[in-house]
Short mmCIF file of N, CA, C and O in Angstrom, two decimals:
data_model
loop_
_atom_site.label_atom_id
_atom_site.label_comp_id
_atom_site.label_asym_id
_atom_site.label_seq_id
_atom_site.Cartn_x
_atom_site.Cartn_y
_atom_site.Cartn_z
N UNK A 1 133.07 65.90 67.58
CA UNK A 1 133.61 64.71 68.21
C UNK A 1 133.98 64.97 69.66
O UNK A 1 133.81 64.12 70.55
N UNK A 2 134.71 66.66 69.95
CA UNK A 2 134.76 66.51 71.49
C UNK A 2 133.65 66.45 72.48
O UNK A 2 133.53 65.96 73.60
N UNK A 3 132.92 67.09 71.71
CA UNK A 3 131.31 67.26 72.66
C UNK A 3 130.96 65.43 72.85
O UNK A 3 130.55 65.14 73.97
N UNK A 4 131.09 64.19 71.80
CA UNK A 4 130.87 63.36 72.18
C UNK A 4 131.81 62.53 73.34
O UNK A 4 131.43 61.64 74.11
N UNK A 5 132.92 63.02 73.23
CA UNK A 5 133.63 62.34 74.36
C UNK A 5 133.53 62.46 75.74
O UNK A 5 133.78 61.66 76.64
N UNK A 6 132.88 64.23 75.73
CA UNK A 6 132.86 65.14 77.09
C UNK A 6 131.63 64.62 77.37
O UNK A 6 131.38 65.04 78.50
N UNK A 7 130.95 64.11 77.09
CA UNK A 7 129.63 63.88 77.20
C UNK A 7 129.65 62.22 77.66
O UNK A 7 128.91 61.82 78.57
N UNK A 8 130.70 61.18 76.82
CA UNK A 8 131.07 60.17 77.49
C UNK A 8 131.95 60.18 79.14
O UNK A 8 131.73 59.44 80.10
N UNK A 9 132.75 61.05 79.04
CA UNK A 9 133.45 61.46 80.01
C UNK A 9 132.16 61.89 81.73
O UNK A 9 132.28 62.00 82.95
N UNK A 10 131.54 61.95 81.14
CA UNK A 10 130.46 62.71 82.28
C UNK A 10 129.90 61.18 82.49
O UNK A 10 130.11 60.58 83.54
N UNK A 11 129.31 60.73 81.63
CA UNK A 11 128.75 59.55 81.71
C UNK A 11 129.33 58.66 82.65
O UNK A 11 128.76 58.09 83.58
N UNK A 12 130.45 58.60 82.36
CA UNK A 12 131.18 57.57 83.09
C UNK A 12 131.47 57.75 84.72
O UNK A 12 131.29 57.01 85.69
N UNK A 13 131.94 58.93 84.58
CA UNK A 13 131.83 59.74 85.95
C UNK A 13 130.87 59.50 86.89
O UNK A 13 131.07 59.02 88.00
N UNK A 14 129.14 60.06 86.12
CA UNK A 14 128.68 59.51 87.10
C UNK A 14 128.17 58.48 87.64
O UNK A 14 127.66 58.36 88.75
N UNK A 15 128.38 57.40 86.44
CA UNK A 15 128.13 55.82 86.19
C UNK A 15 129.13 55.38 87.77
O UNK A 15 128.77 54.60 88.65
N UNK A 16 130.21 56.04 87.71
CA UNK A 16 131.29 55.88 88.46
C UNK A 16 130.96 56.08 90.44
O UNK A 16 131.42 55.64 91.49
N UNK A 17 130.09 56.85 90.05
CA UNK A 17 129.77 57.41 91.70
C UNK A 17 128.89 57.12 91.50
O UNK A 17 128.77 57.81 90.49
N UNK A 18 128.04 56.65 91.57
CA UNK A 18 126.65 55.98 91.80
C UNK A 18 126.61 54.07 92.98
O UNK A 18 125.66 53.44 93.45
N UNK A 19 128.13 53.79 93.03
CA UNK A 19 127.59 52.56 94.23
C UNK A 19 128.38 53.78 94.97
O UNK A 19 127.99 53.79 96.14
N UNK A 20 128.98 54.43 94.84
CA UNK A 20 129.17 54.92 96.27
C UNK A 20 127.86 55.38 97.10
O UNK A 20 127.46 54.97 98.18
N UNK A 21 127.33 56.39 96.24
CA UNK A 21 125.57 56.60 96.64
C UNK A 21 124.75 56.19 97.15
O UNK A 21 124.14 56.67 98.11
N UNK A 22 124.49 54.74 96.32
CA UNK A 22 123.98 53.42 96.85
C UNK A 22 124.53 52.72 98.36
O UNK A 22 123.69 52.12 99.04
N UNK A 23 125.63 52.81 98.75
CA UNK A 23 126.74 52.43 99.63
C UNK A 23 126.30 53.85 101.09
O UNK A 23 126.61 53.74 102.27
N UNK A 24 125.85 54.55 100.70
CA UNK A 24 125.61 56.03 101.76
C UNK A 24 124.18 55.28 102.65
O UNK A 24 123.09 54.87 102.24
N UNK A 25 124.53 55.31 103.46
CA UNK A 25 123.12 54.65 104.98
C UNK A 25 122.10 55.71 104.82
O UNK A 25 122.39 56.87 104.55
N UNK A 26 121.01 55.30 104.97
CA UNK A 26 120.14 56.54 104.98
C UNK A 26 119.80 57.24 106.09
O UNK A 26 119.01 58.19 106.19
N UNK A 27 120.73 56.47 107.25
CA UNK A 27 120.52 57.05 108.70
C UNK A 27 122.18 57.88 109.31
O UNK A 27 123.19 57.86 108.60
N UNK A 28 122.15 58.34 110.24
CA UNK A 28 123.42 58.96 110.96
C UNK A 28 123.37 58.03 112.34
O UNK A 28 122.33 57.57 112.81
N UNK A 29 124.62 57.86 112.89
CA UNK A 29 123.96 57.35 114.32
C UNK A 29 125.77 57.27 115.11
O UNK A 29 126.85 56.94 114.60
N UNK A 30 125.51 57.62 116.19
CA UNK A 30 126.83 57.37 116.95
C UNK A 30 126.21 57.33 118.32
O UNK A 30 125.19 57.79 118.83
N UNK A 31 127.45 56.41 118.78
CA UNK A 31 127.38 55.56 120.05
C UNK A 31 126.17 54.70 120.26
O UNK A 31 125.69 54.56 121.38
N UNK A 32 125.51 53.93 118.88
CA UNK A 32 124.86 52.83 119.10
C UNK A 32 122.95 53.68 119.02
O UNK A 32 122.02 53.24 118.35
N UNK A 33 122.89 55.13 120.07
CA UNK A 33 121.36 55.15 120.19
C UNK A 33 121.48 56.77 120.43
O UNK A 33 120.88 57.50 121.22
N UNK A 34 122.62 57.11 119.32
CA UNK A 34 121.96 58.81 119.01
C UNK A 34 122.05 58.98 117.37
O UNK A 34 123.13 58.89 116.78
N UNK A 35 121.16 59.18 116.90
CA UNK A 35 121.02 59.37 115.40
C UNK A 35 119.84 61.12 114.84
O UNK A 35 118.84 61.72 115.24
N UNK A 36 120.72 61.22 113.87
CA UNK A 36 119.76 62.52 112.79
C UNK A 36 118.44 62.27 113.41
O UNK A 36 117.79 61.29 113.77
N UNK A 37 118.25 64.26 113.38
CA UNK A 37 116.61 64.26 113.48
C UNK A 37 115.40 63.27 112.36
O UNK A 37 114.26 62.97 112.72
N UNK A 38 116.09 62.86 110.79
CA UNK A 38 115.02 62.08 110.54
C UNK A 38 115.06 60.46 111.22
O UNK A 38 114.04 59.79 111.34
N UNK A 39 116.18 60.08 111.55
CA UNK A 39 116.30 58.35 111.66
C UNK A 39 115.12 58.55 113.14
O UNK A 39 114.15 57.85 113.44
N UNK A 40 115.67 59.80 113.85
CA UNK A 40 114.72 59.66 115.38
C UNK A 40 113.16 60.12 114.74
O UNK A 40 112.21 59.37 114.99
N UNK A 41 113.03 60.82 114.28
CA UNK A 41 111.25 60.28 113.52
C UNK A 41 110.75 59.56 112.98
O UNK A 41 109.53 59.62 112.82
N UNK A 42 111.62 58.42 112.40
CA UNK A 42 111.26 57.09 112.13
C UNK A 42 111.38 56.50 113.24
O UNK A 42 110.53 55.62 113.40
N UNK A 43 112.47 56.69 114.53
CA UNK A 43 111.90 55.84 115.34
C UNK A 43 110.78 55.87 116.34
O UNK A 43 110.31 54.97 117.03
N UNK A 44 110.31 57.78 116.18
CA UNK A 44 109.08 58.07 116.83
C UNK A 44 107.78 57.56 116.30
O UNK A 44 106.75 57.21 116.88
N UNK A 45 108.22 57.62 114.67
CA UNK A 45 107.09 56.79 114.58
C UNK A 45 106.61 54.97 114.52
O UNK A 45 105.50 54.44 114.47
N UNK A 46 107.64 54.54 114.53
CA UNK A 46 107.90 53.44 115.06
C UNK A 46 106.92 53.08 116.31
O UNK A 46 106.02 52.25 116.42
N UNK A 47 107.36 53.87 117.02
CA UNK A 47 106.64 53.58 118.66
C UNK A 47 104.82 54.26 118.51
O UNK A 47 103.82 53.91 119.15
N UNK A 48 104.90 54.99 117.75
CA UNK A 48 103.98 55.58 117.80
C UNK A 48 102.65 54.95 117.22
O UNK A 48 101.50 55.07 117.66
N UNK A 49 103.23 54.01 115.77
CA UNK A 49 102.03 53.17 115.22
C UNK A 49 102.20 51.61 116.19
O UNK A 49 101.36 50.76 115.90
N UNK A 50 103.20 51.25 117.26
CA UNK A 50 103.23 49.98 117.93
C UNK A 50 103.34 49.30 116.97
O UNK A 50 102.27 48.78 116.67
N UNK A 51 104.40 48.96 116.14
CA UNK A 51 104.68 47.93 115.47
C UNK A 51 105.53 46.68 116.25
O UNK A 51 105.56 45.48 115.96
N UNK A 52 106.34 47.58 117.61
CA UNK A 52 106.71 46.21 118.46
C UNK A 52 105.58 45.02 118.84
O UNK A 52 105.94 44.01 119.44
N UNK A 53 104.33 45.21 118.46
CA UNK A 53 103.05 44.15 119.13
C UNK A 53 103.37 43.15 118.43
O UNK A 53 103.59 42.10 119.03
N UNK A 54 103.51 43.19 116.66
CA UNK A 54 103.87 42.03 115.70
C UNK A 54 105.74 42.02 115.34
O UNK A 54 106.35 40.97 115.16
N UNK A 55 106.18 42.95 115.31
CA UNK A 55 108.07 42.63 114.76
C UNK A 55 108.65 42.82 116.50
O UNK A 55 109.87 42.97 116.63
N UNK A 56 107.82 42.81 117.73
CA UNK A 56 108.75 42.90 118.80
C UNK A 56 109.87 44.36 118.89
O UNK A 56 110.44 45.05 118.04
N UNK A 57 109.81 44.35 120.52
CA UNK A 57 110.44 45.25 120.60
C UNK A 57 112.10 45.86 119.95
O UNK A 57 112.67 46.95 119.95
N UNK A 58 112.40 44.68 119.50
CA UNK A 58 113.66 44.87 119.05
C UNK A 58 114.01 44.87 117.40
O UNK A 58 115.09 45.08 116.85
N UNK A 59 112.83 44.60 116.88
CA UNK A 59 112.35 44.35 115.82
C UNK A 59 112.69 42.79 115.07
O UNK A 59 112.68 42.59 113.85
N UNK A 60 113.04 41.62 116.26
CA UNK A 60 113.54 40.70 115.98
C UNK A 60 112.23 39.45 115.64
O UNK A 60 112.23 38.23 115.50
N UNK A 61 111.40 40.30 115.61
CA UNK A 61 109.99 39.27 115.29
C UNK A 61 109.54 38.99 116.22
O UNK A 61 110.21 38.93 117.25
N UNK A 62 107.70 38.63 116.15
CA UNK A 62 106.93 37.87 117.11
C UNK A 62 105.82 36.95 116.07
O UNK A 62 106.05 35.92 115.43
N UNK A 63 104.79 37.60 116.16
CA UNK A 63 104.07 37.05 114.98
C UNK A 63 104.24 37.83 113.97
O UNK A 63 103.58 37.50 112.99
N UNK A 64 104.88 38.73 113.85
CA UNK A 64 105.29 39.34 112.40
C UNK A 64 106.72 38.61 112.25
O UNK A 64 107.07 37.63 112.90
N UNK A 65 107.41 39.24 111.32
CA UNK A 65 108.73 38.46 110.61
C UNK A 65 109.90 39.66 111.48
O UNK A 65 109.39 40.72 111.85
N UNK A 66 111.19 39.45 111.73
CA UNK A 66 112.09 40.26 111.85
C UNK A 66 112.31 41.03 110.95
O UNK A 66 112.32 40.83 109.73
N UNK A 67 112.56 42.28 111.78
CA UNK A 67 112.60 43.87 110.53
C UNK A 67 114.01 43.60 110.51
O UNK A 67 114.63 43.77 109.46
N UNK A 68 114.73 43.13 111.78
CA UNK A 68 116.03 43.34 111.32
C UNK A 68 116.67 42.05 109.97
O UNK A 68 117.67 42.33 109.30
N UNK A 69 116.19 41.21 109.85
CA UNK A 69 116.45 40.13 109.10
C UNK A 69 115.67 40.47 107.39
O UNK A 69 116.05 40.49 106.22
N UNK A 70 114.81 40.62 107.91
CA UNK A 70 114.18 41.16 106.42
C UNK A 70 114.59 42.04 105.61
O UNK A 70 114.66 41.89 104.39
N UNK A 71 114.89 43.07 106.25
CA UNK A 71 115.46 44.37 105.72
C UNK A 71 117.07 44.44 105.02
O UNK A 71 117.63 45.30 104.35
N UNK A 72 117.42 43.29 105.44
CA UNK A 72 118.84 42.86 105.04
C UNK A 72 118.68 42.41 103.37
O UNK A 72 119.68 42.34 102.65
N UNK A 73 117.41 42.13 102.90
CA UNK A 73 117.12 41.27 101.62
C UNK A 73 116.10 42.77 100.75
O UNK A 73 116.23 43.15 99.59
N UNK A 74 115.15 43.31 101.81
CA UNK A 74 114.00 44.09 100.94
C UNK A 74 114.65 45.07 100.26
O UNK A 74 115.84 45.11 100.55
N UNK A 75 114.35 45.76 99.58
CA UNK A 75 115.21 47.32 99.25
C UNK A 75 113.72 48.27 99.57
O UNK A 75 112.60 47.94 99.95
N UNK A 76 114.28 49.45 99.22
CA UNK A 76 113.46 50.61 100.10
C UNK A 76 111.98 50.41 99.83
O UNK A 76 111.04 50.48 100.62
N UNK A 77 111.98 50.04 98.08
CA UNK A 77 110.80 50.21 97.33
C UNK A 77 109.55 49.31 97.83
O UNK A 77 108.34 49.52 97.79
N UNK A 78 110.46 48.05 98.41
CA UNK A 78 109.24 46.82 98.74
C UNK A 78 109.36 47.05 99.93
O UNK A 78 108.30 46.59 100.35
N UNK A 79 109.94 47.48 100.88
CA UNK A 79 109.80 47.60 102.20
C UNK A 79 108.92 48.84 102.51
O UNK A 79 108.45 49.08 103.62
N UNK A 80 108.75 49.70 101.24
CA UNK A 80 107.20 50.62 101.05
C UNK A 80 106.42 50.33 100.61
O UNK A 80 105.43 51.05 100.62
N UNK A 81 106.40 49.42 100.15
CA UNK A 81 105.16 48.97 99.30
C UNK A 81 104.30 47.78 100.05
O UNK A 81 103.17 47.48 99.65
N UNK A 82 104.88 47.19 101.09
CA UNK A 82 104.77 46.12 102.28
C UNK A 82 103.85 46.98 103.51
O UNK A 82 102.70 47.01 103.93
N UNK A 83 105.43 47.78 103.81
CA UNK A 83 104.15 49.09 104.69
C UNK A 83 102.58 50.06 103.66
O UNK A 83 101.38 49.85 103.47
N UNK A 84 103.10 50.58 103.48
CA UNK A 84 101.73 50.97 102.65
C UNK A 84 100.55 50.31 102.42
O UNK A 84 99.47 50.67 102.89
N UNK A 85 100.78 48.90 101.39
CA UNK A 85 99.86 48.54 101.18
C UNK A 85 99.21 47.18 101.71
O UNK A 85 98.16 46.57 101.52
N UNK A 86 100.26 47.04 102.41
CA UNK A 86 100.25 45.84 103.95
C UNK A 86 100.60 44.50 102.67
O UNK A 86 100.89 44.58 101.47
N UNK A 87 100.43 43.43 103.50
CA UNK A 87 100.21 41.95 103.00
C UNK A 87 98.72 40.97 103.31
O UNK A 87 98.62 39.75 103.24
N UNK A 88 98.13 41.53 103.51
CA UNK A 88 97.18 41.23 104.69
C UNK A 88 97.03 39.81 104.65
O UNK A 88 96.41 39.37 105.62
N UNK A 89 97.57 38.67 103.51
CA UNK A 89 97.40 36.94 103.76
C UNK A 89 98.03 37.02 104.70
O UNK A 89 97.67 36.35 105.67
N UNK A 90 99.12 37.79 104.78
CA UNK A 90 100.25 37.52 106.00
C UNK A 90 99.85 38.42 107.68
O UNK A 90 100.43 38.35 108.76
N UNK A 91 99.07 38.92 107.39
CA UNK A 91 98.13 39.46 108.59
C UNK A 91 99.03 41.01 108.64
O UNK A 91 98.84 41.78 109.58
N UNK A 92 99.74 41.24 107.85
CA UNK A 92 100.46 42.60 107.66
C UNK A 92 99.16 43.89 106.99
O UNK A 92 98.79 43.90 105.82
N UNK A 93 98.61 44.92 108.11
CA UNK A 93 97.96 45.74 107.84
C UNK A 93 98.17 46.46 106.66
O UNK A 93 99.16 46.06 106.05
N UNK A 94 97.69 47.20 106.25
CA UNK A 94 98.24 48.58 105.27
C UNK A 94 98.16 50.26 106.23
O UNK A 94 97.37 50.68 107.07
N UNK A 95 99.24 50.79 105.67
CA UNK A 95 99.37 51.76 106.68
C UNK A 95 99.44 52.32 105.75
O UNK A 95 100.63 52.55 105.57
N UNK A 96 98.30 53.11 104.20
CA UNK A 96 98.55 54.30 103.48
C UNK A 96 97.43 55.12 103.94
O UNK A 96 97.47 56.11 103.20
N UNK A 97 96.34 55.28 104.86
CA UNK A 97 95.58 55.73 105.35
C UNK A 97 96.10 56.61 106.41
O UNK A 97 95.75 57.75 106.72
N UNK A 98 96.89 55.93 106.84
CA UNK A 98 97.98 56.72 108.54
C UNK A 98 99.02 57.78 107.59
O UNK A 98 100.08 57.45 107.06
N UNK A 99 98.30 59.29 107.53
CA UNK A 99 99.32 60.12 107.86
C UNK A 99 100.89 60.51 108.18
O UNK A 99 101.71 61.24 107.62
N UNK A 100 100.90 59.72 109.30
CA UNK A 100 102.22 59.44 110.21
C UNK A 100 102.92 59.08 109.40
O UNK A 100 103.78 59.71 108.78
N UNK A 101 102.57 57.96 109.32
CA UNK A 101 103.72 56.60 108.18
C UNK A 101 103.35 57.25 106.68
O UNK A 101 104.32 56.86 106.02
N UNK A 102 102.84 57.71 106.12
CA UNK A 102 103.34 58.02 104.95
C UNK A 102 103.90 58.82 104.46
O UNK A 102 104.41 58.78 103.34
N UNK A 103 103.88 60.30 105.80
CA UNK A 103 104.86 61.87 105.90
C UNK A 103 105.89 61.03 106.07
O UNK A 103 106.79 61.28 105.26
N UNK A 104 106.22 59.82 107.05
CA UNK A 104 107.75 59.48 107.67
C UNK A 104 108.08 57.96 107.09
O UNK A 104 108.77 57.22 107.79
N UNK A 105 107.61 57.52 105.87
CA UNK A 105 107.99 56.22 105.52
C UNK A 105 109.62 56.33 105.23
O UNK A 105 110.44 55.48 105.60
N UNK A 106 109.97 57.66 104.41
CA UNK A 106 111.52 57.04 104.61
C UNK A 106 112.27 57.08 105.64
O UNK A 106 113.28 56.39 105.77
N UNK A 107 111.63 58.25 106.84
CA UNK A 107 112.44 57.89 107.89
C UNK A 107 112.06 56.84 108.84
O UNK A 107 112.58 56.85 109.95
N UNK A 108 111.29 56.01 108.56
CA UNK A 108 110.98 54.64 109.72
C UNK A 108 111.70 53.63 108.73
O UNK A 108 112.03 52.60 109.32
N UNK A 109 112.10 53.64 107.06
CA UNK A 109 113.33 52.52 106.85
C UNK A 109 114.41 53.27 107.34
O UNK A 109 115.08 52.70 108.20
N UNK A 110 114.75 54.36 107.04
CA UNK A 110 115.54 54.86 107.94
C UNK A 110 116.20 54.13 109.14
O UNK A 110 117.33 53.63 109.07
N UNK A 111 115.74 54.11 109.79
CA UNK A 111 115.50 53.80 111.47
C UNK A 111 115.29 52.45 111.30
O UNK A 111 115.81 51.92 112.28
N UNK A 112 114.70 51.41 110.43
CA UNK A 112 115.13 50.06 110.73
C UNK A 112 116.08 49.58 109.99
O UNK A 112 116.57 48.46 110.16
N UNK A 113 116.44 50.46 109.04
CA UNK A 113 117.32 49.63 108.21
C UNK A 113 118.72 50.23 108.92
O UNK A 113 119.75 49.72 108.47
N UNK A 114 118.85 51.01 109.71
CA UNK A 114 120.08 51.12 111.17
C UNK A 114 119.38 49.54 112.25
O UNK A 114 120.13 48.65 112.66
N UNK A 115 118.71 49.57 112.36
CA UNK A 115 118.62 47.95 113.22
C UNK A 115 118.91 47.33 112.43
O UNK A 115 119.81 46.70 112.99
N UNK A 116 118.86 46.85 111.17
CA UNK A 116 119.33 45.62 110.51
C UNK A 116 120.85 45.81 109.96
O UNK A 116 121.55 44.83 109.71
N UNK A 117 121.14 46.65 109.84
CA UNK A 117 122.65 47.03 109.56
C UNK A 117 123.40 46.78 111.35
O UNK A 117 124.58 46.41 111.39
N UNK A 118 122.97 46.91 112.14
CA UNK A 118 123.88 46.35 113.41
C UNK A 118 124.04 47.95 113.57
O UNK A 118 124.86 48.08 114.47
N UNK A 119 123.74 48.97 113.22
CA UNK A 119 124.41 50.40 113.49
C UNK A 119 123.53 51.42 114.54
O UNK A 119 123.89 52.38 115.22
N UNK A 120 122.13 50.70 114.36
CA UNK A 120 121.34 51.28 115.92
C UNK A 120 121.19 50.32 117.04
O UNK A 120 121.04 49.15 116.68
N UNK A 121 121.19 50.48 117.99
CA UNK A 121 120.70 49.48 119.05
C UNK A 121 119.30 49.80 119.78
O UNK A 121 118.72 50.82 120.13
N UNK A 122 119.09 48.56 119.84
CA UNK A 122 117.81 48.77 120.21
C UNK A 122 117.42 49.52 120.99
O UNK A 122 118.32 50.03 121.67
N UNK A 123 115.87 49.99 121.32
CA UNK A 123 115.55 50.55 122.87
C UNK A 123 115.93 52.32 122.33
O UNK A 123 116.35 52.70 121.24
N UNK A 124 115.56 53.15 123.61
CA UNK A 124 115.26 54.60 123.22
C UNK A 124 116.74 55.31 122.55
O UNK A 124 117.88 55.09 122.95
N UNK A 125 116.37 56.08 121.59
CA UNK A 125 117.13 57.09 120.92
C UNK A 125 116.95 58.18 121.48
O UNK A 125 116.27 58.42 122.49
N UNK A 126 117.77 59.12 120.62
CA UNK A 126 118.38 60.68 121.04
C UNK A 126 118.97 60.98 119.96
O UNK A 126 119.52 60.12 119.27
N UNK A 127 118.94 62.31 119.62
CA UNK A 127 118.95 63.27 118.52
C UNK A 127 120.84 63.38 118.68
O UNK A 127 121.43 63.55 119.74
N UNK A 128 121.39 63.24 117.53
CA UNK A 128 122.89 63.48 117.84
C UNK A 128 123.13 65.37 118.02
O UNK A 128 122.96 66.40 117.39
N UNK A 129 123.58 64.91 119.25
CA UNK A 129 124.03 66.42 119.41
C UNK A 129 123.02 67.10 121.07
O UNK A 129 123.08 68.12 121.74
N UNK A 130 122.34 66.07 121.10
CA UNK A 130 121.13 66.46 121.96
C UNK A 130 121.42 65.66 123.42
O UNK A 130 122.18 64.69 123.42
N UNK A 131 120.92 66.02 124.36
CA UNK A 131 121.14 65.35 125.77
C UNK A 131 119.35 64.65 126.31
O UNK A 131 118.36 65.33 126.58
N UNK A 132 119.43 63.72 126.32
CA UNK A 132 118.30 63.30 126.86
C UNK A 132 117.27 62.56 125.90
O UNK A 132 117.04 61.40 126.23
N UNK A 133 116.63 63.02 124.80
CA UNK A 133 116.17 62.36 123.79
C UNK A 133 114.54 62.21 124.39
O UNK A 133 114.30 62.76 125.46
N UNK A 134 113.41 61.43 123.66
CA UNK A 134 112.37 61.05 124.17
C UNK A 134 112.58 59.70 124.60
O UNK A 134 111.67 59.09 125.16
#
């Protein structure tokens, strides 16, 4: 009988810490545009596949949809599964062919889901801890 309680006891525990988990950003960032080496490789790659041409430089939309508005609703899984395997009715490419984006898909939600949280600001980053940045 104790083994079943200790075993409820755990359960609960970690039933217990799990929204905190959920609740943890997947990015670091202070003073608006210095964040962790992964959030800044999502935003290298960001720039790197030109996704500002369709979500704009700020990611507030053009002929694509706002990353920052969207991302407020998608969770990680469809906001990979969107990149990856595109939408293409919606003129959204697929990016599982690109290397880039599929070594760094969690760090480019990373890096937008700090723009849609209000916790990155737009425009060039820098590595926390680092002077100058790319």
């Amino acid at each position: 009988m104790n083994r079943y309680i200790k075993l409820l006891c755990i359960a609960v525990c970690c039933l217990a810490g799990l929204p905190a988990l959920a609740d943890t950003p997947p990015y670091q960032v202070a003073d608006g545009n210095k964040v962790d080496p992964h959030t800044l490789t999502g935003w290298r790659t960001w720039r790197a596949m030109a996704c500002e041409r369709c979500h704009g430089a700020a990611q507030e939309g053009m002929v694509g949809p706002s990353l920052v508005e969207s991302l407020k609703v998608l969770t990680k899984d469809q906001f990979k599964n969107v990149v990856l395997h595109g939408r293409i009715d919606k003129g959204m490419p697929n990016f599982d062919g690109s290397k880039m984006v599929t070594e760094n898909i969690d760090f480019l939600y990373a890096y937008l889901k700090g723009r849609s949280d209000g916790a990155i600001e737009p425009g060039r980053l820098q590595e926390i801890g680092k002077e100058g940045g790319q």
